[in-house]
Coordinates of N, CA and C in Angstrom, one line a residue:
X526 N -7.2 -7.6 12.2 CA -6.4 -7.0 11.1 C -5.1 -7.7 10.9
X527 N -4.9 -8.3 10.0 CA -3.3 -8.9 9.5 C -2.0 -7.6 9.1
X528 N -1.5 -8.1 9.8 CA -0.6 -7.0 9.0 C 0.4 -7.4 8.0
X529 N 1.0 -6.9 6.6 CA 1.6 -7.3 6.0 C 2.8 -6.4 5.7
X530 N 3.7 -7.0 5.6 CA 5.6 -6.1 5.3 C 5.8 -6.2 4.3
X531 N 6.3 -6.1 3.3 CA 6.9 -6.4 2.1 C 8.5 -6.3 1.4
X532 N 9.0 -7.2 1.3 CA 10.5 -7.0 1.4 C 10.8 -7.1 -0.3
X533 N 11.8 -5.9 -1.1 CA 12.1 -6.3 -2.0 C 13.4 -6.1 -2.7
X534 N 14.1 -7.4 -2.9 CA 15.3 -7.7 -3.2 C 15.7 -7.3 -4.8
X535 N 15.9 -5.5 -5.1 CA 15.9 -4.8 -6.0 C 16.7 -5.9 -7.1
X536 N 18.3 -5.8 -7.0 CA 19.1 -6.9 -8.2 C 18.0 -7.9 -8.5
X537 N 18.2 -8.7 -7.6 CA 17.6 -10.0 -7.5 C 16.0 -9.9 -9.1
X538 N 15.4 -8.9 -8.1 CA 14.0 -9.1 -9.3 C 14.4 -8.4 -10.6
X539 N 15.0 -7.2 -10.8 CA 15.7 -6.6 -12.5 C 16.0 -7.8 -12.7
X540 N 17.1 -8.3 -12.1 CA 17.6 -9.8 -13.3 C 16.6 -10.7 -13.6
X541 N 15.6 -10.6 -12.8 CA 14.1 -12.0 -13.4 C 13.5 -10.9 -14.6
X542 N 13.3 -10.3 -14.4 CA 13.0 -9.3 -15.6 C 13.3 -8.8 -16.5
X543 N 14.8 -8.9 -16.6 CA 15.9 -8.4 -17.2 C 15.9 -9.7 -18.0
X544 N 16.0 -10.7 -17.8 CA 15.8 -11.9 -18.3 C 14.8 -12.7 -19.4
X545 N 13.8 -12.2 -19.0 CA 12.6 -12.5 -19.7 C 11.8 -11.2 -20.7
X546 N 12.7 -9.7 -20.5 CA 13.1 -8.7 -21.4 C 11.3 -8.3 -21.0
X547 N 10.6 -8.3 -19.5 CA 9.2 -7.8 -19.4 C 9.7 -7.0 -18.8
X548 N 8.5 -5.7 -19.3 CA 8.2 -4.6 -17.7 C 9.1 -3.9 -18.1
X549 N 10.5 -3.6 -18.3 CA 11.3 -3.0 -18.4 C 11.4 -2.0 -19.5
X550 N 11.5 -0.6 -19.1 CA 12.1 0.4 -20.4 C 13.1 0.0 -21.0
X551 N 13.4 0.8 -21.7 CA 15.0 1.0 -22.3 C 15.7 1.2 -21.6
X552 N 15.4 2.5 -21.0 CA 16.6 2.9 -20.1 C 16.8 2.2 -18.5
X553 N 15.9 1.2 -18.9 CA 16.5 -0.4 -17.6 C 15.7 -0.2 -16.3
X554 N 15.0 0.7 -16.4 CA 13.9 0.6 -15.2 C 12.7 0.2 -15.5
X555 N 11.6 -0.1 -14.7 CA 10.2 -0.2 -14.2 C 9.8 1.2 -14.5
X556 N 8.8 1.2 -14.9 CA 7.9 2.4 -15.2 C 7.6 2.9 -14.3
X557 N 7.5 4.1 -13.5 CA 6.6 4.5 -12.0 C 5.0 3.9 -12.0
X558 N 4.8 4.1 -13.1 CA 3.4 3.7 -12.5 C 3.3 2.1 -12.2
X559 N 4.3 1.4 -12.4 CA 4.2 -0.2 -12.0 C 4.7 -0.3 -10.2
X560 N 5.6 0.5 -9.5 CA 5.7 0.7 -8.0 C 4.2 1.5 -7.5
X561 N 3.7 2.6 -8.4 CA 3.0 3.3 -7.5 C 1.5 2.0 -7.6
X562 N 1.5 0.9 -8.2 CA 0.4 0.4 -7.8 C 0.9 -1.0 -7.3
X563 N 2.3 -1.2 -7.5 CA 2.5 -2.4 -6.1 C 2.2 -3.1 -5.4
X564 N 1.9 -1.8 -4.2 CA 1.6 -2.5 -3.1 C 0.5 -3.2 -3.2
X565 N -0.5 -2.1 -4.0 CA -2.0 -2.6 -4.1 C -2.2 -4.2 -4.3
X566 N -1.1 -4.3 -5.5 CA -1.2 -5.7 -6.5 C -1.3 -6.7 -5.7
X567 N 0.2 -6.6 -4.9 CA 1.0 -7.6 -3.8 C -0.3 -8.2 -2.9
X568 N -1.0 -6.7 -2.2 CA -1.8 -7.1 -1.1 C -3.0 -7.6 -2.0
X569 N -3.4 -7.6 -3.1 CA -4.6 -7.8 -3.4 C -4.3 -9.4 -3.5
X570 N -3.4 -9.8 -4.1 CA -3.1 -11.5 -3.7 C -2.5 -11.9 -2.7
X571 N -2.2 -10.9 -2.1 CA -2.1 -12.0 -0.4 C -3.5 -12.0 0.2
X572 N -4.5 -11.1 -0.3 CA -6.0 -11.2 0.4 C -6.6 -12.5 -0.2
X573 N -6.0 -12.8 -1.4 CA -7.1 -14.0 -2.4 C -6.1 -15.0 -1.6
X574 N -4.8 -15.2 -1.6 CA -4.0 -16.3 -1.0 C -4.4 -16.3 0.5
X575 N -4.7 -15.8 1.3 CA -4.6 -16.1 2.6 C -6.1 -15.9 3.1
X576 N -6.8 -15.6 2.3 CA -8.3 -16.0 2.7 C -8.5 -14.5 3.7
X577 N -7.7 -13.3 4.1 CA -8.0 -12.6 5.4 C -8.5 -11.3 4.3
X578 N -9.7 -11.0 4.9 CA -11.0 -10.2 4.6 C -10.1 -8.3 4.6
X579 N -9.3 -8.5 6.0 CA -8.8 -7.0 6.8 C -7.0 -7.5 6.2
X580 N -6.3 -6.5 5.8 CA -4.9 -6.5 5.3 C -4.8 -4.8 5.9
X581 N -3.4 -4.9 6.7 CA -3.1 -3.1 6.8 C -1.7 -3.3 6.5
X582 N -1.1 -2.6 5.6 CA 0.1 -2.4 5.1 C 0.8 -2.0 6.0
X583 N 2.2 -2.2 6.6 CA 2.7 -1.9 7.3 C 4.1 -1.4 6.8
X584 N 4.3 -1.5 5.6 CA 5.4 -1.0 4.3 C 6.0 -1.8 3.6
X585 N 6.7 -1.3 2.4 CA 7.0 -2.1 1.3 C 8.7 -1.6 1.7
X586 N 10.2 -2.2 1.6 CA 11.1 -2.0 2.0 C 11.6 -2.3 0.7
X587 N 12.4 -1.7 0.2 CA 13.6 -1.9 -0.9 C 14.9 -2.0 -1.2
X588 N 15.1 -3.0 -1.3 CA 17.0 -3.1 -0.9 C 17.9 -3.3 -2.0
X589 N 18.4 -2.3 -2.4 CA 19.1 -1.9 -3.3 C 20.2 -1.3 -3.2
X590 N 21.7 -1.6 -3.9 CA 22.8 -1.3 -4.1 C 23.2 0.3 -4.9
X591 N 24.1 0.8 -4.5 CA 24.5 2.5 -4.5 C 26.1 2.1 -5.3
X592 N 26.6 2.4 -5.9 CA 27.8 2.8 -6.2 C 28.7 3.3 -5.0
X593 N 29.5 3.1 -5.0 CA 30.7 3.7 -3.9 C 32.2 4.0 -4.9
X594 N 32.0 3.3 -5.9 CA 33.3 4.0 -6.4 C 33.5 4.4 -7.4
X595 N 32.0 5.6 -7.7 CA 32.5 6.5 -9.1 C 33.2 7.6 -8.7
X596 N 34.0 8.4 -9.5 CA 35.2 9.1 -9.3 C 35.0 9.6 -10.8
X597 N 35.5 10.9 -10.9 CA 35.7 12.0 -11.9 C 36.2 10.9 -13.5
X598 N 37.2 9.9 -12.8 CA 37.8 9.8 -14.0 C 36.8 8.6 -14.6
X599 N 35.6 7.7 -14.0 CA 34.7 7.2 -14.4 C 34.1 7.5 -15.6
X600 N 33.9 6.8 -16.7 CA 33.1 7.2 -17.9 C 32.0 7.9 -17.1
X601 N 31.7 8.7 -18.0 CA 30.5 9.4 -18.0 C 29.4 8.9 -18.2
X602 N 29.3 8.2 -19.2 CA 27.9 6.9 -18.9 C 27.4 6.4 -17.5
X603 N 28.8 6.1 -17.1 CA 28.4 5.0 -15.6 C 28.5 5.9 -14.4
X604 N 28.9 7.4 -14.6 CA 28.4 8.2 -13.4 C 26.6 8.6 -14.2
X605 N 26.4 9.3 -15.3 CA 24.9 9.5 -15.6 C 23.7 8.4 -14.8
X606 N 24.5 7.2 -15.4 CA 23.7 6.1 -15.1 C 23.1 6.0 -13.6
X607 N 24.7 6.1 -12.8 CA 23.9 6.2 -11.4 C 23.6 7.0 -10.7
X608 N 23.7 8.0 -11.5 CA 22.3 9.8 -10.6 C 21.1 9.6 -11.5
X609 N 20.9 8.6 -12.2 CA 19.7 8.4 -12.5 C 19.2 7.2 -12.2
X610 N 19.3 6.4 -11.9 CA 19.2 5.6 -10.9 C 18.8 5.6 -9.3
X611 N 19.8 6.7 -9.0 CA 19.2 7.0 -7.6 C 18.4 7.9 -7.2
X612 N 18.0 8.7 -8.4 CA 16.9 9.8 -8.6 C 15.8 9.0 -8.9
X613 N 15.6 7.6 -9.7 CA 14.6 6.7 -9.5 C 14.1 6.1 -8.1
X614 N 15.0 5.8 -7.5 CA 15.2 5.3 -5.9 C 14.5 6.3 -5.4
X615 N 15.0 7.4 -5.5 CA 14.1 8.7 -4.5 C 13.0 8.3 -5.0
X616 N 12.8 8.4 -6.4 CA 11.2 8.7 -6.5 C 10.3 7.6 -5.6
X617 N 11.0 6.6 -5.4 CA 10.2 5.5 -5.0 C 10.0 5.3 -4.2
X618 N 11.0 6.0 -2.9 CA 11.4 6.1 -1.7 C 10.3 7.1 -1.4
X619 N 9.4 8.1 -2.2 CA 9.0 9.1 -1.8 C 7.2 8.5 -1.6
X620 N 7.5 7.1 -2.6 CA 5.9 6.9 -2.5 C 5.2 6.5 -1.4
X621 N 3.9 6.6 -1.2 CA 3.4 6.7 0.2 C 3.8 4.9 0.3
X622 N 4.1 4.2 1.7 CA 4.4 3.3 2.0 C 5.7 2.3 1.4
X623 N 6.9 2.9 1.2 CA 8.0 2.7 0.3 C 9.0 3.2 1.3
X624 N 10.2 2.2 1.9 CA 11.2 2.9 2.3 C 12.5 2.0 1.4
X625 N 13.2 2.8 1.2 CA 14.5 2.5 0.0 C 16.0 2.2 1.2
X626 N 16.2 1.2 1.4 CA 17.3 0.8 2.1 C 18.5 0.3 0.8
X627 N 20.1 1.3 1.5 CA 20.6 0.9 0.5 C 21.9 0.0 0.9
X628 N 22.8 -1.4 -0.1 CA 23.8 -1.7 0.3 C 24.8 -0.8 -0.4
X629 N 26.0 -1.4 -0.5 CA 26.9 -0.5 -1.7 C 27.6 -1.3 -2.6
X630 N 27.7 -0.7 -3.7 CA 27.4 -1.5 -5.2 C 29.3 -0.7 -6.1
X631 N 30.3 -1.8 -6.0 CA 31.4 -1.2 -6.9 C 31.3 -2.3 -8.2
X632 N 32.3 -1.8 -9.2 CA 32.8 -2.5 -10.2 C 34.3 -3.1 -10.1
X633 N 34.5 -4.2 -10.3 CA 35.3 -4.8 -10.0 C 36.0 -5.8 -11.8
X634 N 37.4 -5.8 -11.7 CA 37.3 -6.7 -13.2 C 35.8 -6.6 -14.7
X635 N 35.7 -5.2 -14.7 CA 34.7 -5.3 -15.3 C 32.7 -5.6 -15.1
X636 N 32.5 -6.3 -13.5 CA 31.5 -6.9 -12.9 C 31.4 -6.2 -12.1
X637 N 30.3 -5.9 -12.0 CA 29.0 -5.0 -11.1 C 29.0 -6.3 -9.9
X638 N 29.2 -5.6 -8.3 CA 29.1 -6.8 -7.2 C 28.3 -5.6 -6.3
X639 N 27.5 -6.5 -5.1 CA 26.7 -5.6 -4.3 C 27.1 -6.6 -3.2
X640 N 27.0 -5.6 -2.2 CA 27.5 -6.2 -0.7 C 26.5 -5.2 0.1
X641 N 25.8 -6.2 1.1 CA 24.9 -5.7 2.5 C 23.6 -5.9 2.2
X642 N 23.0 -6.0 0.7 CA 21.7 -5.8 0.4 C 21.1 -7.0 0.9
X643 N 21.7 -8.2 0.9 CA 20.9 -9.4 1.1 C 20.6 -9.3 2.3
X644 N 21.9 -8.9 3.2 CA 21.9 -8.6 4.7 C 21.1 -7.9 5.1
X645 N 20.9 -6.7 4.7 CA 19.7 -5.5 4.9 C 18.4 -6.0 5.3
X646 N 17.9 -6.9 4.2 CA 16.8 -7.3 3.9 C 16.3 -8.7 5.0
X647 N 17.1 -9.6 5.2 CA 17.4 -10.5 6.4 C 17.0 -9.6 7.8
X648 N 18.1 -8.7 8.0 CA 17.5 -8.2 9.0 C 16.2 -7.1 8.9
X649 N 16.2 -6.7 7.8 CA 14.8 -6.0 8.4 C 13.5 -7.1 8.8
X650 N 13.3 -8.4 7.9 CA 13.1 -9.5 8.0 C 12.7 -10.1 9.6
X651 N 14.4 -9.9 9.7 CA 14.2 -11.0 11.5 C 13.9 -10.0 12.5
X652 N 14.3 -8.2 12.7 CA 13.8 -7.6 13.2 C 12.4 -7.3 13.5
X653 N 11.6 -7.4 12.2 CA 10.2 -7.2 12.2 C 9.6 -8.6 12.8
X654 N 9.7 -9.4 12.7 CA 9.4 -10.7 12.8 C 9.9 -10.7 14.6
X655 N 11.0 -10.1 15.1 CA 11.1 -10.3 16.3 C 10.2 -9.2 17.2
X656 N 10.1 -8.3 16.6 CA 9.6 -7.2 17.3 C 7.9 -6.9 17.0
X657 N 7.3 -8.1 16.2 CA 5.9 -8.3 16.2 C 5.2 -7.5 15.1
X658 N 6.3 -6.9 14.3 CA 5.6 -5.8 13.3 C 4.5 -5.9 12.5
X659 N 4.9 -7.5 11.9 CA 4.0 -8.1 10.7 C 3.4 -9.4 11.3
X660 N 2.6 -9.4 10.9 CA 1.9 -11.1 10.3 C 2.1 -11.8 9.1
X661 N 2.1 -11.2 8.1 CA 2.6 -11.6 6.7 C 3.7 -11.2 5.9
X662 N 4.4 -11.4 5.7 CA 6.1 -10.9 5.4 C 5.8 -11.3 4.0
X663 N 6.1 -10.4 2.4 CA 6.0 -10.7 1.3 C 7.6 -10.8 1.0
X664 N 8.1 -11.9 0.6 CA 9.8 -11.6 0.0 C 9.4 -11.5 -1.3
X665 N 9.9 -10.4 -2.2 CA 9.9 -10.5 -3.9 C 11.2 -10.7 -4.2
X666 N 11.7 -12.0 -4.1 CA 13.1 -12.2 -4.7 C 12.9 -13.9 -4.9
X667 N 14.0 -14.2 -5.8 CA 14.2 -15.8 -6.1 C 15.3 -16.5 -5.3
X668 N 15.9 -16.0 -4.4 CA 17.4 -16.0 -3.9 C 17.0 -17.2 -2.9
X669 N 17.9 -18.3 -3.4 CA 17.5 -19.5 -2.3 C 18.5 -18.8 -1.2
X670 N 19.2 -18.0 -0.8 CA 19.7 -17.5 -0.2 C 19.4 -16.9 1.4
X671 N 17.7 -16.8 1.1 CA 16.7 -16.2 2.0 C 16.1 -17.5 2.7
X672 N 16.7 -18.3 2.3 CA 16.0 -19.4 3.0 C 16.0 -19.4 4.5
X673 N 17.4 -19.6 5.0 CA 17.1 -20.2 6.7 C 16.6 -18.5 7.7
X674 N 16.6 -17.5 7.0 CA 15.8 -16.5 7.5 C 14.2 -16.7 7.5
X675 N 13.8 -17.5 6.4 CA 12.4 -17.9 5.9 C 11.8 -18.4 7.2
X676 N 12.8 -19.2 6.8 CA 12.7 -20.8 8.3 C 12.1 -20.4 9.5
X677 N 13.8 -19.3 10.2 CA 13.6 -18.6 11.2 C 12.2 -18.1 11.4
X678 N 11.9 -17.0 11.0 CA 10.3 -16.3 11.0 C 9.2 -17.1 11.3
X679 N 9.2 -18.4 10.4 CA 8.2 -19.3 10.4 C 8.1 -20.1 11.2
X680 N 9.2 -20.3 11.4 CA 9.6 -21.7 12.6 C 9.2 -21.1 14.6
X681 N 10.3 -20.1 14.5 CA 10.5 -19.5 15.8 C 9.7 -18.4 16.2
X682 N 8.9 -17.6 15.1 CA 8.3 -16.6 15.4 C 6.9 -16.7 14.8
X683 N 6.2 -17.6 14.1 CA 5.4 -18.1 13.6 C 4.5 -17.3 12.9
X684 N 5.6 -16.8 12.0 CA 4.8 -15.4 10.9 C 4.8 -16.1 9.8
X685 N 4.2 -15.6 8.6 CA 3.8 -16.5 7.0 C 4.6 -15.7 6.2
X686 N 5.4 -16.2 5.6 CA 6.6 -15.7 4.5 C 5.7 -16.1 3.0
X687 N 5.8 -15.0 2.4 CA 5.0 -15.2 1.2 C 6.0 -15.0 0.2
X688 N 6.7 -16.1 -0.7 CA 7.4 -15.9 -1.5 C 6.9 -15.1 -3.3
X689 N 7.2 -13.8 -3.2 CA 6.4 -13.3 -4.7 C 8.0 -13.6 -5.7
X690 N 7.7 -14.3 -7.2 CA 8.6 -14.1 -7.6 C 8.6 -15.1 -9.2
X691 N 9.5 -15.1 -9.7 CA 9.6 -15.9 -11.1 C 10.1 -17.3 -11.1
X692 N 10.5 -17.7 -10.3 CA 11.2 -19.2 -10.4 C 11.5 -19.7 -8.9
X693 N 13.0 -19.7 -8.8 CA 13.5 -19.7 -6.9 C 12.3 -21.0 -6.4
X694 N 12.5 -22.0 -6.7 CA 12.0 -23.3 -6.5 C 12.2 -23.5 -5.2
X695 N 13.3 -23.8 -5.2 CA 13.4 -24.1 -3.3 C 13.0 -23.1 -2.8
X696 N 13.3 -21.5 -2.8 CA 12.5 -20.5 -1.9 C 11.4 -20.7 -1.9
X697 N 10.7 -20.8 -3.3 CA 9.1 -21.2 -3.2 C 8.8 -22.3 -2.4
X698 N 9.0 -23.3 -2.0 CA 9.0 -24.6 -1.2 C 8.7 -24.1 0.1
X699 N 10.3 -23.3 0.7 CA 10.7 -22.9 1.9 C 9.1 -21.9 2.3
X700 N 8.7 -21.3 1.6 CA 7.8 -20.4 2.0 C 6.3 -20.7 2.5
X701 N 5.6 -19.9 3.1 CA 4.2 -20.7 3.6 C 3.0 -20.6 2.2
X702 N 3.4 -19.6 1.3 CA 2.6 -19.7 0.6 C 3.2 -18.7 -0.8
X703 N 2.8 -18.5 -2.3 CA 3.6 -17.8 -3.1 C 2.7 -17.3 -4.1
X704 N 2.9 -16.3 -4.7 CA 2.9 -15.1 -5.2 C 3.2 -15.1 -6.8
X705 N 2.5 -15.7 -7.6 CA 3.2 -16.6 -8.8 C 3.6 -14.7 -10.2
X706 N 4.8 -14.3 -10.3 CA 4.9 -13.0 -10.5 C 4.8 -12.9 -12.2
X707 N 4.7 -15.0 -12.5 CA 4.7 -15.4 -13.7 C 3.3 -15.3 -14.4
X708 N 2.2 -15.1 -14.0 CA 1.1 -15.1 -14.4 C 0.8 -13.5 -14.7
X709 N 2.0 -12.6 -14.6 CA 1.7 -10.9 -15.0 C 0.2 -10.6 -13.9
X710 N 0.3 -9.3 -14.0 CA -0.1 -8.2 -13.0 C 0.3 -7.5 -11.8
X711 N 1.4 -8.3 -11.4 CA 2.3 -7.6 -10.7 C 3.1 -6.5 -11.0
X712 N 4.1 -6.8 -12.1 CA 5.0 -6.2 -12.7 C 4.7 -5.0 -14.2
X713 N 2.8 -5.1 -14.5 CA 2.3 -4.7 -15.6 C 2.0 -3.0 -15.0

């Protein structure tokens, strides 16, 4: 039985999709029913990519940024925005095999910045990877950023980083094998 993690770098993929104006409502989210069949998707092409017959999901992780500095005098839009937001998070958090890890997300000079998420996700990454959890680690992000974590896993602990995602050329390189997110059914 292989086991597979799945790591997913929330900003990182809205902006690939955000980009290309797919998958996405109006009101800037993913549909539920596009997470509540996910996992399925993910694992169904890591079964065709990796040739292994037996897959057991070991969970899908989500790393995503919280607000820390709304305050009363905050427009109202941008507090609404993020209790609905994080009432999305719950929902997702609640789905069977879904845990929602969060960084914290202020506005700054007008610009939305996130701090810890990348971090989060690295270490859940090198912890699992150290502690034997997975065999197949899925990253869903483009961030050449994830690279010498990639390495790590692969190199020193000799697990298969599966890069799922829209572009992220060098990540895709860095990885043992990839998840093309451009060919739709993942995100549909």
């Amino acid at each position: 039985m292989i086991r597979v993690a799945i790591l997913v770098d929330r900003e990182n993929l809205f902006e690939a999709l955000s980009s290309r104006q797919e998958g996405i409502l109006e009101d800037g989210f993913l549909p539920m029913s596009v997470w509540g069949n996910f996992n399925d998707r993910i694992l169904g092409a890591i079964k065709e990519l990796s040739r292994h017959e037996s897959l057991h999901h070991v969970g899908t992780w989500m790393f995503a940024s919280k607000r820390v500095d709304l305050h009363k005098e905050e427009g109202k839009e941008d507090i609404d925005k993020e209790v609905k937001f994080l009432e999305r998070m719950k929902a997702i958090d609640s789905l069977f095999g879904f845990i929602v890890r969060y960084g914290v997300g202020y506005k700054s000079n007008g610009l939305y910045h996130s701090k810890g998420v990348d971090v989060n996700l690295v270490c859940q990454m090198l912890v699992g990877a150290f502690e034997d959890e997975y065999d197949i680690c899925v990253l869903v992000s483009d961030d050449d950023d994830f690279i010498p974590a990639v390495e790590i896993v692969q190199n020193f602990y000799g697990k298969q980083v599966y890069h799922a995602g829209f572009q992220g050329d060098r990540l895709r390189a860095a990885c043992y094998g990839n998840v093309n997110c451009n060919e739709g059914g993942v995100f549909e």
